[in-house]
Amino acid sequence: MKHSPGRLVSSPLSRLKPAALSASASAHLDVIRSVAAWAVMWGHLRAFFFADYDQLALRTPSLKTLYFLTGFGHQAVMVFFVLSGFLISSSILKGVGSGTWSWRGYAISRATRLYVVLIPGLMFGLLWDVLGKSLFASTGLYTQPLRSFAGLIVQNELTVRNFFGTMFFLQTIVCTSFGSNGPLWSIANEFWYYVLFPLGLLAGYSWLRKSFAPAALLTVAALGVSLILGPEKMIGFLIWLAGFVVLLVWSRLKLSSAGARVAYLLFSSAALMASLTAARLGKLALQSADLAVGLAFAAFLYGVLQLDFKVLADGIYLRGAHLFAGFSYSLYVLHFPFLLFLRAWL
């Protein structure tokens, strides 16, 4: 196949062709994605409808457990990044292997996936924020800082600049997220990781082929995107790339015995729990905690992909996993402005 900057050639990148997901493994990914989306939502719901932990007069064991378990929203986003790296890189490598991948097709696919929920989400967010600000002005929730959310003042974020900046994935780069919907920061990260990964992959392959002109062009583009994103978002990209590494390892190295799978899952689960606990208790700096959680989850994911429950995958588990995963993205995009409106109303 002829090489061009707009298309990834099939050799030798075709040798990276990923293994096919079993129905059971696909269901496992759906379950994890659903749990992560709900973890984000429950954290925000608690912040809106419950007192802050430091304001509690009585801290019973059950309350401590409730507050601890509903505080993993940020860590859940790191899970999303790893899953995204796994699934998106798999899609790209499959296209490369079949010789069908192109920038045009990839851009259409990714934009469709993002915009089919993001645009309605922005419109609903606008509706709920404007109505809430008008109908429930006396609450001060839209005009005063939201203490649990970094002092967000919603009415200050309801600007045309923020609306279109968020629509074009520039929030936290040249603007803030539109209105009350601060969680949309991660959607910008996702979009630019979608751009950066194939740029880097194609640039690396071009250098290997000694196609110096396209290699230099693609390298400059990748470096430019990296500089625009900045160090914090590039740490997120490293976490995203951990999903790509899981894909490569899992496609070529499977745990052969049941004993090895059980031992590995126990070890990786313990590592993931330890990293989550350390992050939750503030034992690590934020970026170090993000890396620890992302890498630990990537290791755990490799073990989960080894589990093949054919009986469960043929029944309610498979259907339920796909059902809940089907609206996980919508839940993530829509929940925050709706919860704020509901809180103001009540």
XYZ file of C-alpha atoms in Angstrom:
346
model
C 0.000 0.000 0.000
C 1.317 3.429 -0.903
C 2.327 5.542 2.075
C 0.842 8.986 2.612
C 0.400 11.268 5.619
C -3.354 10.617 5.515
C -3.207 6.840 5.732
C -1.372 4.335 7.869
C 0.239 1.640 5.779
C -0.345 -1.978 6.666
C 3.225 -3.230 7.107
C 4.981 -3.617 9.523
C 2.322 -1.992 11.708
C -0.042 -4.781 10.677
C 2.004 -7.075 12.905
C 0.577 -5.146 15.863
C -2.932 -6.319 14.976
C -4.810 -6.772 18.279
C -6.532 -9.925 19.419
C -10.301 -10.020 19.161
C -12.273 -9.424 22.351
C -14.432 -12.314 23.496
C -18.050 -11.571 24.394
C -17.128 -12.056 28.045
C -14.150 -9.671 27.908
C -16.249 -7.050 26.115
C -18.871 -7.332 28.854
C -16.178 -6.888 31.529
C -15.083 -3.629 29.878
C -18.697 -2.446 29.740
C -19.175 -3.159 33.431
C -16.015 -1.241 34.354
C -17.020 1.703 32.185
C -20.475 1.792 33.798
C -19.082 1.609 37.333
C -16.658 4.454 36.559
C -19.447 6.675 35.196
C -21.618 6.039 38.233
C -18.657 6.680 40.544
C -18.306 10.164 39.066
C -22.046 10.819 39.373
C -22.363 9.570 42.964
C -19.495 11.765 44.080
C -21.178 14.850 42.689
C -24.573 13.821 44.060
C -23.080 13.473 47.538
C -21.440 16.893 47.267
C -24.756 18.525 46.292
C -27.086 16.826 48.761
C -24.895 15.960 51.766
C -22.854 18.101 54.103
C -19.104 18.161 53.593
C -17.324 15.547 55.660
C -15.533 18.143 57.793
C -18.919 19.628 58.746
C -20.334 16.402 60.161
C -21.014 16.565 63.886
C -21.138 12.785 64.189
C -18.869 10.580 62.077
C -20.129 7.038 62.447
C -18.370 4.114 60.721
C -21.208 3.849 58.193
C -20.933 7.542 57.328
C -17.171 7.291 57.011
C -17.606 4.369 54.630
C -20.239 6.233 52.594
C -18.073 9.323 52.200
C -14.990 7.287 51.394
C -16.669 5.146 48.725
C -18.330 8.112 47.018
C -15.098 10.050 46.672
C -13.464 8.268 43.736
C -14.826 10.420 40.912
C -11.455 11.780 39.827
C -9.848 8.351 39.960
C -12.707 7.013 37.832
C -11.629 9.413 35.078
C -8.190 7.760 35.093
C -10.007 4.458 34.517
C -11.770 6.039 31.546
C -8.428 7.132 30.101
C -6.979 3.609 30.288
C -10.112 2.075 28.754
C -10.068 4.689 26.019
C -6.412 3.989 25.229
C -7.171 0.283 25.012
C -10.256 0.596 22.788
C -9.166 3.440 20.508
C -5.714 2.015 19.820
C -7.369 -1.352 19.128
C -9.666 0.286 16.577
C -6.737 2.034 14.883
C -4.583 -1.082 14.722
C -7.464 -3.136 13.321
C -7.894 -0.571 10.568
C -4.173 -0.624 9.910
C -4.150 -4.416 9.703
C -6.955 -4.432 7.150
C -5.491 -1.498 5.211
C -8.630 0.594 5.705
C -7.507 3.170 8.273
C -7.419 6.818 7.168
C -7.460 10.166 8.889
C -10.784 11.047 7.265
C -12.589 7.926 8.373
C -11.054 8.106 11.821
C -12.016 11.764 12.271
C -15.605 11.106 11.200
C -15.884 8.120 13.539
C -14.466 9.920 16.578
C -16.350 13.177 15.974
C -19.634 11.303 15.564
C -19.075 9.389 18.780
C -18.240 12.545 20.748
C -20.753 14.985 19.282
C -23.816 12.745 19.337
C -23.860 13.241 23.122
C -21.800 16.416 23.649
C -23.980 18.783 21.607
C -27.269 17.727 23.276
C -25.386 17.802 26.589
C -24.339 21.407 26.049
C -27.886 22.390 25.067
C -29.473 20.670 28.058
C -26.797 22.163 30.310
C -27.597 25.620 28.953
C -31.316 25.049 29.540
C -30.895 23.790 33.110
C -28.373 26.482 34.061
C -30.433 29.368 32.627
C -33.664 28.077 34.150
C -31.983 27.405 37.472
C -30.400 30.857 37.562
C -33.751 32.480 36.747
C -36.156 30.387 38.813
C -34.004 29.742 41.864
C -31.895 32.895 42.098
C -32.546 33.117 45.820
C -30.536 29.952 46.470
C -27.334 31.632 45.281
C -26.193 28.336 43.758
C -25.667 29.915 40.348
C -24.265 33.261 41.470
C -22.024 32.347 44.408
C -18.974 30.059 44.562
C -19.722 26.344 44.888
C -17.346 25.479 47.705
C -17.248 21.772 46.951
C -16.306 22.433 43.325
C -13.238 24.686 43.445
C -15.306 27.841 43.916
C -17.128 27.490 40.572
C -19.482 30.422 39.899
C -21.882 29.142 37.271
C -23.175 32.437 35.899
C -19.598 33.527 35.101
C -19.107 30.451 32.905
C -22.268 30.890 30.827
C -20.481 32.660 27.963
C -20.444 32.238 24.205
C -16.666 31.767 24.365
C -17.003 28.866 26.778
C -19.852 27.300 24.797
C -17.955 27.140 21.520
C -14.651 26.463 23.235
C -16.181 23.408 24.893
C -17.813 22.356 21.636
C -14.382 22.338 19.985
C -12.649 20.640 22.957
C -10.668 23.678 24.084
C -11.926 23.765 27.677
C -9.054 24.007 30.175
C -6.798 25.005 27.238
C -8.100 28.424 26.143
C -11.336 28.590 28.128
C -13.222 26.919 30.959
C -15.991 24.344 30.626
C -19.359 25.824 29.686
C -21.749 26.720 32.477
C -21.851 24.418 35.456
C -20.512 21.401 33.565
C -16.987 21.265 34.954
C -16.688 17.474 34.410
C -16.401 18.142 30.678
C -12.694 18.900 31.226
C -11.917 15.249 30.573
C -13.690 15.271 27.202
C -11.091 17.764 25.957
C -8.334 15.434 27.137
C -9.941 12.512 25.341
C -10.256 14.400 22.055
C -6.649 15.530 21.982
C -5.425 12.071 22.930
C -7.374 10.786 19.929
C -5.374 13.218 17.808
C -2.006 12.713 19.457
C -1.858 8.914 19.366
C -2.132 8.392 15.590
C 0.162 11.391 15.017
C 2.843 9.743 17.136
C 2.240 6.298 15.676
C 2.413 7.509 12.097
C 5.431 9.724 12.826
C 7.321 6.804 14.362
C 6.543 4.562 11.420
C 7.605 7.257 8.957
C 10.969 7.603 10.685
C 11.442 3.835 10.511
C 10.726 3.910 6.772
C 13.120 6.844 6.387
C 10.313 8.920 4.903
C 11.856 12.038 6.321
C 9.490 14.710 5.016
C 6.243 13.193 6.377
C 8.097 12.045 9.496
C 9.273 15.582 10.245
C 5.831 17.042 9.515
C 4.035 14.562 11.756
C 6.617 14.909 14.515
C 6.257 18.687 14.529
C 2.468 18.294 14.651
C 2.686 15.845 17.568
C 5.119 18.073 19.467
C 2.900 21.075 18.806
C -0.154 19.332 20.235
C 1.908 18.185 23.232
C 3.108 21.710 23.965
C -0.426 23.084 23.704
C -1.752 20.459 26.094
C 0.962 21.060 28.672
C 2.533 18.777 31.293
C -0.624 17.976 33.259
C -2.567 16.742 30.250
C 0.471 14.874 28.952
C 0.565 12.905 32.197
C -3.014 11.976 31.390
C -1.807 10.874 27.966
C 0.727 8.555 29.584
C -2.164 6.986 31.482
C -4.108 6.743 28.198
C -1.093 5.026 26.595
C -1.123 2.460 29.401
C -4.293 1.132 27.781
C -2.390 0.753 24.508
C 0.352 -1.175 26.302
C -2.263 -3.476 27.865
C -3.637 -4.135 24.389
C -0.223 -5.091 22.999
C 0.668 -7.351 25.927
C -2.763 -8.998 26.173
C -2.837 -9.694 22.419
C 0.435 -11.607 22.606
C 0.742 -12.972 26.124
C -2.083 -14.824 27.831
C -2.001 -16.393 31.283
C -2.272 -20.065 30.472
C -3.422 -21.631 33.736
C -6.361 -20.858 36.015
C -3.990 -20.668 38.970
C -1.846 -18.047 37.271
C -4.925 -15.979 36.415
C -6.227 -16.097 39.977
C -2.829 -15.222 41.479
C -2.338 -12.360 39.039
C -5.814 -10.954 39.685
C -5.292 -11.078 43.435
C -1.961 -9.268 43.158
C -3.189 -6.635 40.685
C -6.397 -6.080 42.686
C -4.349 -5.466 45.831
C -2.127 -2.999 43.944
C -5.170 -1.184 42.563
C -6.847 -0.990 45.977
C -3.635 0.332 47.525
C -3.230 3.040 44.872
C -6.898 4.071 45.137
C -6.676 4.275 48.914
C -3.455 6.295 48.800
C -4.994 8.673 46.264
C -8.214 8.993 48.238
C -6.409 9.745 51.504
C -4.109 12.299 49.882
C -0.953 10.313 50.519
C 0.348 11.191 47.046
C 0.507 14.415 45.048
C -2.326 14.651 42.526
C -0.335 13.822 39.400
C 1.579 11.039 41.139
C -1.718 9.633 42.394
C -3.191 9.778 38.891
C -0.233 7.874 37.487
C -0.328 5.309 40.287
C -4.060 4.678 39.831
C -3.826 4.610 36.030
C -0.927 2.160 35.940
C -2.406 -0.043 38.671
C -5.727 -0.174 36.852
C -3.956 -1.030 33.588
C -2.287 -3.975 35.334
C -5.654 -5.030 36.774
C -7.313 -4.717 33.360
C -4.843 -7.160 31.848
C -5.990 -9.736 34.393
C -9.688 -9.002 33.880
C -9.346 -9.579 30.139
C -8.159 -13.112 30.877
C -11.508 -14.021 32.451
C -13.867 -15.758 30.064
C -17.188 -16.618 31.683
C -19.000 -18.168 28.745
C -22.136 -18.973 30.738
C -22.441 -15.436 32.080
C -21.555 -13.863 28.752
C -24.409 -15.683 27.022
C -27.040 -14.455 29.462
C -28.074 -11.582 31.656
C -24.525 -10.468 32.424
C -23.794 -9.645 28.795
C -27.122 -7.899 28.206
C -26.939 -5.941 31.458
C -23.349 -4.870 30.855
C -24.136 -3.551 27.377
C -27.309 -1.850 28.601
C -25.613 0.160 31.336
C -22.524 0.920 29.267
C -24.764 2.232 26.499
C -25.651 5.355 28.478
C -22.475 5.765 30.548
C -21.178 8.576 28.293
C -24.549 10.349 28.383
C -24.637 10.017 32.164
C -21.187 11.559 32.415
C -22.005 14.513 30.155
C -25.486 15.300 31.486
C -25.481 14.582 35.198
C -23.768 17.635 36.707
C -25.997 20.503 35.448
C -29.066 18.357 36.126
C -28.009 17.616 39.714
C -27.311 21.315 40.304
C -30.746 22.245 38.926
C -32.386 19.587 41.107
C -30.501 20.822 44.168
C -31.614 24.408 43.515
C -35.190 23.273 42.998
C -35.324 21.247 46.202
